[in-house]
C-alpha cells in the first residue's frame, strides 16, 4: 500500500481514497458473509398441529422467519383455531392457508406482516331493503395529523361491514346510509368512529398511535432500530413538540419533556445559547454539553466563549444549534446515556440530541404556511423601592423618605419584545422522487431596547430511488443567515441594567433619556452621564443601547449527500458526506464619548471573523439478516472521517481621528489589537455494531469504535477504543404474557466506555506571540497524557399497562469518568498559571423516569399526559492525588480547586464534593457563632480571615416535568409544568442594589428602623454597605434557593377542517401559546433556570443578568 | 468484545494508520512559535529580554492588558499610597485599595506580573545560557533586570517564593526579605563583574541590541544601571543593617563605571525595535478617567511655586488652577472628582522612567549626610545637583532661584468638591533651601522631600522611601475601610499575599507569613522598615 499517496494534504482527495479502500474492504466482507450465511436464508414455515390458536401460529412464524407480525388485538376476537400441516411452506402460502376462513387478511411489507380486517366481497351484498334511508355515495380524504394523505386506510360502515380503501391521494368513496357510522383505521394510527349525519363529504384526520409497540426510533448514526430492541434509554420527541410553542432556539422547547436532561437557557434573550447537560457534569475541564447530531451526522461545535467573570456578557451570541429552523424538524431522539451514543466515540460522553429533519413525501403537493408571533416581558425581576430618595448629587439612594414616592420604575426600561416567525414548507413527489423545500424568517426584538435578531433559513432536500429501488439518493442543501444585535447576558461592561436598577431614586430618568448633548468644542453630540462609571463601568443606559453596538453576522452553508445501495433485501451500504461551513463576523462599534475604558474620544471599532469548516463523511454497511429460525442479526460496520478547520482573525482598537468612522483605516494603528487563532482537527474512526435478536424477544447489542484523533499526538495512545454492550428482554413476549393489565414489559441493561482525547495543542510546547515577539507559555508542557474515559452502566425497564394506555420507563445509571484531563491552577510562584495532567475522577449516578398516559378521559375527550423525573448525584472522588513531579520527585496532591467566581462567590471543586459546589464569603462572627456587631459603630464586618463556607450546589436535586394535552373535537389544550427542586444561586445584583439603597429590602429595613441582626436592629445603611460592599458583597447573605415551579408552556388550539373552507385550503390551525408564563414558586430574585454561561462553571450566579422571558403569542398554520 | 476490537483495529490499520502522519502538524498551534523557530536569530534568549522589560512596569498590550495591569500594579498602589496621585473613581462603591479595603483582584496582580511574566522569561534565559561561559554576559543582564523587578515586588509584599523559583516543584517556600535583599547585592556584583569583563574584552559589541528596549544593548549603561540599583537598594537597609548599607552604597558609587550622573544615563522604557510602548498613565488618566494629581503633590508643588508643576500636571478644566485629590476619600459621584481636578501632563509617547540620575544624587546626598564616601561632594552639593538634574530632566530650566528659596512651604490643602477633606495641620513645614545648621533629621526630610518630587511618577519607589523615612509628610486617608488592620496615621505598610498562593501554594505561603513576622495584611511592617 502506498502510504504516501494516501496521505495527501488534500483532505477531500485523501478521503476519496479512503472511500475506495473502504469499498474494497466492504466488498470482501460481503462475499465472506454471503458464503457464511447462504444456507440460513429461508422464508418458509414448517409446522403441524390440530386446533392451534392463531396467537401460537403467529409466534411460530415470527420465530421461524424472523418476520414481525403486527396485529391489533381487537381484530383477533372472532378468529378460530386452525388445523394445519406444512413443510417448508412459503410464508405467504402459510398465511393464506391459516387465514382462509378467518375474518382477517394480511399484507407483507419489508419483513413485517400486517394483519388487517378482511375486505368483504362487495358492498352490493348488503340488504338495502332493511334500511329505511337509501345509501348514498360518501366521499372524502383521509389524512394524518401531519396533513399528508394516507394511502390504504380502511373505511368501514359500522353496521354493514362494507369496506373500502383509500387511493394514493387518500381519497375514498363508499356507499352508506346517512344515519350510519364509519370506522376509519390505518396502521400506526388510532382508529376513529365518525357518525355520517347525512353528510356526503367527510374529511378524516387520523391521530398517530403513540403507544405503537413496534415503533421504530432513530439511534446513533441515523440507524433505525425497533424501540423494543433497545438496550438503553432513548426518548423520542415529535417535531410538533418543538413547534407548537415555538422558541427561536428549539432546544429550549425540550425543557421538561425529556428525563435525565438539565436544560438552562442563557440569559442572552432571544436566540441565545442553551446549556444541555445529560446525566450530570462529568468532565472537570472538558466540555459537558450534549452533542447535536442532524440526520446522523454530528454538528460542528459552534459554541462561543461564555461570560465567566463580573465584566463580560455584552455582545453574546447564539450557539450553532440555535440556527436550526424548528419547522424542518420531523422528530428528535434524545440519547441521554453514553451507551446509546457509543458509536459517536469521543463525542458521545455527554449524550446526544439527534435531530431528524423532514423530507418530501410521495403524494400530492402539500404546502404549509405558519406564522408564530410571540411577545416577551421579563419573568422575574428583583424588587425595587421608590420611597427613599437620594442626596443631591449622590448616586446612592440613602436619602430622606420622599414626600411622594418616586415614579421611577426600572421595569419601564424594558420593551415588550417580540418574535415573529414566518415559515413555509412544501412537499411533493412521486414514488421515485420526493422533494422538500422550506424557508423561514425570524424577526425578533428583545426586552432590552435595540436588541434584535433576524434569521433566514432556506433548505431543500431531494430523495430519490433508481434501478428498481436498488439505489437511494438523499441530497440536501441549506443556507442560514443570522444577524444579532446587542445580545447581553450579564456583567459590568455595556450593561444598561446596572445604571437602570441603581438609578438614584431622587433623580429623574427623563433627563438621561436624551443621552447625548451637543458639545460646542467638538461640534458633535456627546454622552450625557454626569454620574460617571461609579466603579461599575456604568454609562448612560440609553447611550449603551443606542451608541454601543455589538453586531454579529453569521452565514452558514450546509450541503450533504447520501447514497444507499441495496445489495439485497437484507444488506445495504450507505455513504454520506456533509460539509458545514459557518462564518461569523462580529463587530463592535463604540461611538465617540463612550467611556474611556473602552474607546478613545473618537470611538472604537473592532471586527472579528471566525470561520468553522467541517467535513464529515462515513461509509456504513448495514445487515439485517435471519440467521436461523429464531435468531436475527442486525449489524453495521463503518468508517468515518471528521475534519474541522477553524480560523479566527480580529483587528480593532480605538479610533484615531475621525469620530464615529468605523473603519480599519481610522483605527489608531499603534495601539490596535490584532489576534489570530487557528486550528485543524482531524479524527478518523472505524466502528461496528451487532444486534442479535432471539425470538424477537431477547436482544443483545455490541458496539465498538476506534478513534484516531490528531489531539492524541504525543500522548500515550495513538488511538482510542470505545466498546459498549447491552441486552434487553421483552418479558411479555418471551413468557407469552398477554394480559390487558400488563401489555408490555421489557428489562434492559448496558455498559459502555467512551471518552475524550486531550485538548488540542497542549502536548507540543510552543510560545505564544505577543506584540510580534514570542513570550513564555502560561502552562507547563504536558507530557504522558492519556485520553479521558467514561465508563458507564445503565439498567432499566419499559412497562405498558391497560392496553398500552399507561407506560412507565425507568432507567438507573452510573458513570465513572476518570483519567480526566485536569488543568489545575498553579501558584504564581511556579512561574506558570496552570498545568495539564491526567487525574481526577468524577462519578454520576441517577434515575430518569417517564410515566405517561394516552387515552380517552371522557367521551370524545382525549388526554395525553406525561411526567418526567430526573435525578442526578455528582461526586468528585478525587482531584489530583499523589502526583509525583518528574523533575523534583516531589509528590503533590490537590484536594481543592477554585474554578472561578466573583470573590464573594466562588465555585470550588473539592475531593468528596460535587461539580458546581458554591462557596461564599461571610460576615465576621464572634466566638459564639453570632454575627459580630461592633459595639460603638453598630455595624457588621466582613470576615477578616476571608474564609469561605459552602452554600450549596448550583445543580438541581431533582427535575420534574408534567405535560398534559387535552383534545376535544377540534380543540386542543396543552400545558407543561416544570419543577426544579434543590440547588442554590447567589445574587450579586441584590447585594449591590441593597448597598445603593434601591432594593425593596433596603426600604423595608429603613421603615423598620434597621436591619435585624442577632435579634437586634442595627442601622441599615452601614449594614448594607458591608453586606453589599466590596467587589460583590458578602456572598453568604445573598444565597437563594433555586427551587422553582413554573407554568413552562401552555397552548390552546383550534383546527378548522378543510370542509370549513370548502376544500379551498386543506386546513387551518389557530393557537394561543405561552412559555414561561408564571412562577408557582420561586424565592430567588432572578430566574434560577437562566444562566450567564453555558459552560460547566460560573453557574448559580446572578451578576445583573438579563431577566428570562415570559412569552405570550399566537400561531396560525395554513395547509394548502 | 476482544474479537471486535481486533477486527476494528485491523480494519483501522488498513484504512487509517498511514494517514495520521499529518497529525503532528495539525496538533501544533500554527499561531505560536515552535522550539525550533526560537533557535533562529538568537530569539531563544533575546525575545525574553523584551518580555522582562515590558512587565516590570506593565505595558504589554492585549491580551496582556498592559494598561489595566499598570493601573492595579502601580497606579492604584504605589502611585496613590505615595501621595503622587489621587484616584478619581470609586470602584466597588469606594470600598477598595484606596480606602484600605484590600481588593484581591488588585493586590495579587503585582505578584503575578513578577512570577508569571518576568521570572519565567528570566528562567528561560538562565536555562539557555547555563554552562556556557560564552553566554554569561546574557545571563548577567537577565540577573540585573530580575533584581529590578523583584526588588520592587518584595517592597510590596515582603517575603517571596524567590530563590527556589524554577526548581520545578509545584509548591515553593518563601524566603525572608533579608535573604532576598542580600541575594540582590550578590547577583548585582556578579553581573557587574561579568559585564565589565565582557565590555573590556569586546569593546563596542552589542549582541542584544535588537531586543533591549532600554539601552539598545549598551552594556556600559547597564553596568551603571546595576550600580545605581545597588545604591538604591543599599540605602533601603540603612535602619536595619547600617554597616552593609554603607558598604554596598560605597562600592556602587565608587565602582569604575559608577552610578547615573546625567539624564543621558536614565533608564527609559519607550517604543523601540518594533514594539510600541504606550504610557499607561495617559490611558488611565484620559481614557479611563480614573486618576488625577495627588493632594500631597499639589500642596508641595504649589507651596514651593515649583516650576516643574506645569510639566508634571495640567490645570483643572473647571477653574484653570491646580488641584489634587487625597487618597482614601469618599466619592459619592465621580463627576465631583474628575473635571475639578488636575490631570497628568503625560502623552502616549512619554517614556516610562525606571530610574533617574536625579535620584542618584539624592541617594548620594543622604549617604554623605550619614558620613559615607559618596565619591566626592557634600550632602548640600549633591542635594543641589539633584534638584538641578531633575529640573533639567523636566526641561524646567535653571533651579538656582528655587534652591535658594528658604520661605515657601507646603500649602494648606483645600478640596474644592468636599471641604471635609481639607487639611491644614500635620503637613510638611520643610523649605527647599539647604541649611547646614539644621539638625540631621530635618536635612534628611529636605533630601527625601526633593527626591520625592524628582522621582515622580514612580510611586512605587516613592512609597517605599516614605515607609523607610516617613518623608515627605504624605496626607493620610480620610476613609479607612480596613476594619482596624491598617493604621490611618502610620499608613499602609504592604500588600497581602495573593489569594492564588493561598489556594495553590498553601504550605509555601505559610512559610511566607512566618517570615513576615506578623499577620498577612496591610498593617504589618517590612523587614527593612525599622525607623
PDB file of N, CA and C in Angstrom, chain B residues 446-493:
ATOM      1  N   UNK B 446      14.456  67.122  54.105  1.00  0.00           N
ATOM      2  CA  UNK B 446      14.635  68.007  52.940  1.00  0.00           C
ATOM      3  C   UNK B 446      15.079  67.179  51.724  1.00  0.00           C
ATOM      4  N   UNK B 447      16.052  66.297  51.946  1.00  0.00           N
ATOM      5  CA  UNK B 447      16.557  65.466  50.838  1.00  0.00           C
ATOM      6  C   UNK B 447      15.450  64.570  50.295  1.00  0.00           C
ATOM      7  N   UNK B 448      14.754  63.910  51.215  1.00  0.00           N
ATOM      8  CA  UNK B 448      13.737  62.946  50.775  1.00  0.00           C
ATOM      9  C   UNK B 448      12.573  63.662  50.101  1.00  0.00           C
ATOM     10  N   UNK B 449      12.215  64.845  50.629  1.00  0.00           N
ATOM     11  CA  UNK B 449      11.108  65.592  50.025  1.00  0.00           C
ATOM     12  C   UNK B 449      11.452  65.980  48.584  1.00  0.00           C
ATOM     13  N   UNK B 450      12.653  66.438  48.363  1.00  0.00           N
ATOM     14  CA  UNK B 450      13.053  66.800  47.000  1.00  0.00           C
ATOM     15  C   UNK B 450      13.236  65.566  46.120  1.00  0.00           C
ATOM     16  N   UNK B 451      13.717  64.487  46.738  1.00  0.00           N
ATOM     17  CA  UNK B 451      13.843  63.256  45.952  1.00  0.00           C
ATOM     18  C   UNK B 451      12.456  62.779  45.517  1.00  0.00           C
ATOM     19  N   UNK B 452      11.519  62.945  46.449  1.00  0.00           N
ATOM     20  CA  UNK B 452      10.138  62.521  46.179  1.00  0.00           C
ATOM     21  C   UNK B 452       9.585  63.264  44.966  1.00  0.00           C
ATOM     22  N   UNK B 453       9.824  64.604  44.943  1.00  0.00           N
ATOM     23  CA  UNK B 453       9.336  65.382  43.792  1.00  0.00           C
ATOM     24  C   UNK B 453      10.046  64.909  42.518  1.00  0.00           C
ATOM     25  N   UNK B 454      11.343  64.683  42.647  1.00  0.00           N
ATOM     26  CA  UNK B 454      12.137  64.348  41.468  1.00  0.00           C
ATOM     27  C   UNK B 454      11.776  62.981  40.894  1.00  0.00           C
ATOM     28  N   UNK B 455      11.394  62.050  41.754  1.00  0.00           N
ATOM     29  CA  UNK B 455      11.139  60.684  41.268  1.00  0.00           C
ATOM     30  C   UNK B 455       9.760  60.515  40.637  1.00  0.00           C
ATOM     31  N   UNK B 456       8.889  61.560  40.782  1.00  0.00           N
ATOM     32  CA  UNK B 456       7.569  61.454  40.172  1.00  0.00           C
ATOM     33  C   UNK B 456       7.725  61.050  38.712  1.00  0.00           C
ATOM     34  N   UNK B 457       6.965  60.131  38.141  1.00  0.00           N
ATOM     35  CA  UNK B 457       5.771  59.486  38.708  1.00  0.00           C
ATOM     36  C   UNK B 457       5.988  58.060  39.214  1.00  0.00           C
ATOM     37  N   UNK B 458       7.190  57.674  39.624  1.00  0.00           N
ATOM     38  CA  UNK B 458       7.377  56.296  40.082  1.00  0.00           C
ATOM     39  C   UNK B 458       6.910  56.162  41.535  1.00  0.00           C
ATOM     40  N   UNK B 459       5.618  56.015  41.714  1.00  0.00           N
ATOM     41  CA  UNK B 459       5.028  55.957  43.047  1.00  0.00           C
ATOM     42  C   UNK B 459       5.490  54.769  43.868  1.00  0.00           C
ATOM     43  N   UNK B 460       5.842  53.690  43.210  1.00  0.00           N
ATOM     44  CA  UNK B 460       6.255  52.504  43.956  1.00  0.00           C
ATOM     45  C   UNK B 460       7.511  52.805  44.777  1.00  0.00           C
ATOM     46  N   UNK B 461       8.538  53.411  44.137  1.00  0.00           N
ATOM     47  CA  UNK B 461       9.776  53.735  44.849  1.00  0.00           C
ATOM     48  C   UNK B 461       9.503  54.828  45.896  1.00  0.00           C
ATOM     49  N   UNK B 462       8.637  55.779  45.554  1.00  0.00           N
ATOM     50  CA  UNK B 462       8.330  56.857  46.490  1.00  0.00           C
ATOM     51  C   UNK B 462       7.636  56.309  47.732  1.00  0.00           C
ATOM     52  N   UNK B 463       6.729  55.339  47.527  1.00  0.00           N
ATOM     53  CA  UNK B 463       6.023  54.737  48.666  1.00  0.00           C
ATOM     54  C   UNK B 463       7.014  53.984  49.558  1.00  0.00           C
ATOM     55  N   UNK B 464       7.983  53.254  48.914  1.00  0.00           N
ATOM     56  CA  UNK B 464       8.982  52.530  49.705  1.00  0.00           C
ATOM     57  C   UNK B 464       9.798  53.500  50.550  1.00  0.00           C
ATOM     58  N   UNK B 465      10.232  54.612  49.950  1.00  0.00           N
ATOM     59  CA  UNK B 465      11.060  55.567  50.677  1.00  0.00           C
ATOM     60  C   UNK B 465      10.259  56.302  51.746  1.00  0.00           C
ATOM     61  N   UNK B 466       8.958  56.502  51.486  1.00  0.00           N
ATOM     62  CA  UNK B 466       8.101  57.089  52.522  1.00  0.00           C
ATOM     63  C   UNK B 466       8.007  56.148  53.729  1.00  0.00           C
ATOM     64  N   UNK B 467       7.893  54.855  53.432  1.00  0.00           N
ATOM     65  CA  UNK B 467       7.829  53.892  54.537  1.00  0.00           C
ATOM     66  C   UNK B 467       9.159  53.840  55.286  1.00  0.00           C
ATOM     67  N   UNK B 468      10.284  53.947  54.532  1.00  0.00           N
ATOM     68  CA  UNK B 468      11.589  53.860  55.188  1.00  0.00           C
ATOM     69  C   UNK B 468      11.853  55.075  56.068  1.00  0.00           C
ATOM     70  N   UNK B 469      11.527  56.278  55.542  1.00  0.00           N
ATOM     71  CA  UNK B 469      11.946  57.504  56.223  1.00  0.00           C
ATOM     72  C   UNK B 469      10.808  58.269  56.877  1.00  0.00           C
ATOM     73  N   UNK B 470       9.575  58.031  56.438  1.00  0.00           N
ATOM     74  CA  UNK B 470       8.442  58.826  56.923  1.00  0.00           C
ATOM     75  C   UNK B 470       8.289  60.146  56.184  1.00  0.00           C
ATOM     76  N   UNK B 471       9.079  60.356  55.120  1.00  0.00           N
ATOM     77  CA  UNK B 471       9.030  61.633  54.369  1.00  0.00           C
ATOM     78  C   UNK B 471       8.701  61.372  52.911  1.00  0.00           C
ATOM     79  N   UNK B 472       8.108  62.365  52.256  1.00  0.00           N
ATOM     80  CA  UNK B 472       7.539  63.590  52.807  1.00  0.00           C
ATOM     81  C   UNK B 472       6.288  63.271  53.624  1.00  0.00           C
ATOM     82  N   UNK B 473       5.654  64.278  54.146  1.00  0.00           N
ATOM     83  CA  UNK B 473       4.502  64.010  55.026  1.00  0.00           C
ATOM     84  C   UNK B 473       3.253  63.798  54.164  1.00  0.00           C
ATOM     85  N   UNK B 474       3.144  62.563  53.663  1.00  0.00           N
ATOM     86  CA  UNK B 474       2.027  62.196  52.781  1.00  0.00           C
ATOM     87  C   UNK B 474       0.724  62.246  53.580  1.00  0.00           C
ATOM     88  N   UNK B 475      -0.314  62.868  52.990  1.00  0.00           N
ATOM     89  CA  UNK B 475      -1.596  63.004  53.691  1.00  0.00           C
ATOM     90  C   UNK B 475      -2.190  61.625  53.982  1.00  0.00           C
ATOM     91  N   UNK B 476      -2.730  61.453  55.189  1.00  0.00           N
ATOM     92  CA  UNK B 476      -3.351  60.156  55.491  1.00  0.00           C
ATOM     93  C   UNK B 476      -4.709  60.005  54.803  1.00  0.00           C
ATOM     94  N   UNK B 477      -5.221  58.794  54.792  1.00  0.00           N
ATOM     95  CA  UNK B 477      -6.546  58.568  54.201  1.00  0.00           C
ATOM     96  C   UNK B 477      -7.621  59.183  55.081  1.00  0.00           C
ATOM     97  N   UNK B 478      -8.734  59.544  54.473  1.00  0.00           N
ATOM     98  CA  UNK B 478      -9.879  60.085  55.214  1.00  0.00           C
ATOM     99  C   UNK B 478     -10.814  58.936  55.601  1.00  0.00           C
ATOM    100  N   UNK B 479     -11.010  58.037  54.659  1.00  0.00           N
ATOM    101  CA  UNK B 479     -11.882  56.885  54.905  1.00  0.00           C
ATOM    102  C   UNK B 479     -10.989  55.650  55.013  1.00  0.00           C
ATOM    103  N   UNK B 480     -11.089  54.951  56.133  1.00  0.00           N
ATOM    104  CA  UNK B 480     -10.288  53.752  56.331  1.00  0.00           C
ATOM    105  C   UNK B 480     -11.226  52.552  56.472  1.00  0.00           C
ATOM    106  N   UNK B 481     -11.290  51.743  55.439  1.00  0.00           N
ATOM    107  CA  UNK B 481     -12.191  50.574  55.442  1.00  0.00           C
ATOM    108  C   UNK B 481     -11.454  49.291  55.799  1.00  0.00           C
ATOM    109  N   UNK B 482     -10.291  49.409  56.472  1.00  0.00           N
ATOM    110  CA  UNK B 482      -9.514  48.197  56.712  1.00  0.00           C
ATOM    111  C   UNK B 482     -10.033  47.411  57.906  1.00  0.00           C
ATOM    112  N   UNK B 483     -11.011  47.967  58.612  1.00  0.00           N
ATOM    113  CA  UNK B 483     -11.502  47.265  59.790  1.00  0.00           C
ATOM    114  C   UNK B 483     -10.449  47.229  60.885  1.00  0.00           C
ATOM    115  N   UNK B 484      -9.632  48.263  60.968  1.00  0.00           N
ATOM    116  CA  UNK B 484      -8.645  48.350  62.038  1.00  0.00           C
ATOM    117  C   UNK B 484      -7.337  47.657  61.750  1.00  0.00           C
ATOM    118  N   UNK B 485      -7.208  47.039  60.575  1.00  0.00           N
ATOM    119  CA  UNK B 485      -5.973  46.311  60.271  1.00  0.00           C
ATOM    120  C   UNK B 485      -4.842  47.262  59.866  1.00  0.00           C
ATOM    121  N   UNK B 486      -5.206  48.379  59.271  1.00  0.00           N
ATOM    122  CA  UNK B 486      -4.191  49.314  58.779  1.00  0.00           C
ATOM    123  C   UNK B 486      -4.401  50.643  59.506  1.00  0.00           C
ATOM    124  N   UNK B 487      -3.317  51.145  60.104  1.00  0.00           N
ATOM    125  CA  UNK B 487      -3.414  52.381  60.870  1.00  0.00           C
ATOM    126  C   UNK B 487      -3.506  53.578  59.922  1.00  0.00           C
ATOM    127  N   UNK B 488      -4.434  54.486  60.213  1.00  0.00           N
ATOM    128  CA  UNK B 488      -4.576  55.680  59.381  1.00  0.00           C
ATOM    129  C   UNK B 488      -3.326  56.560  59.483  1.00  0.00           C
ATOM    130  N   UNK B 489      -2.763  56.675  60.696  1.00  0.00           N
ATOM    131  CA  UNK B 489      -1.617  57.574  60.850  1.00  0.00           C
ATOM    132  C   UNK B 489      -0.329  56.944  60.314  1.00  0.00           C
ATOM    133  N   UNK B 490      -0.094  55.658  60.617  1.00  0.00           N
ATOM    134  CA  UNK B 490       1.132  55.017  60.121  1.00  0.00           C
ATOM    135  C   UNK B 490       1.028  54.691  58.634  1.00  0.00           C
ATOM    136  N   UNK B 491      -0.174  54.649  58.129  1.00  0.00           N
ATOM    137  CA  UNK B 491      -0.471  54.362  56.724  1.00  0.00           C
ATOM    138  C   UNK B 491      -0.114  52.914  56.334  1.00  0.00           C
ATOM    139  N   UNK B 492      -0.468  52.603  55.122  1.00  0.00           N
ATOM    140  CA  UNK B 492      -0.359  51.198  54.683  1.00  0.00           C
ATOM    141  C   UNK B 492       1.108  50.785  54.532  1.00  0.00           C
ATOM    142  N   UNK B 493       1.415  49.563  54.989  1.00  0.00           N
ATOM    143  CA  UNK B 493       2.799  49.089  55.013  1.00  0.00           C
ATOM    144  C   UNK B 493       3.141  48.135  53.869  1.00  0.00           C
TER     145      UNK B 493
END
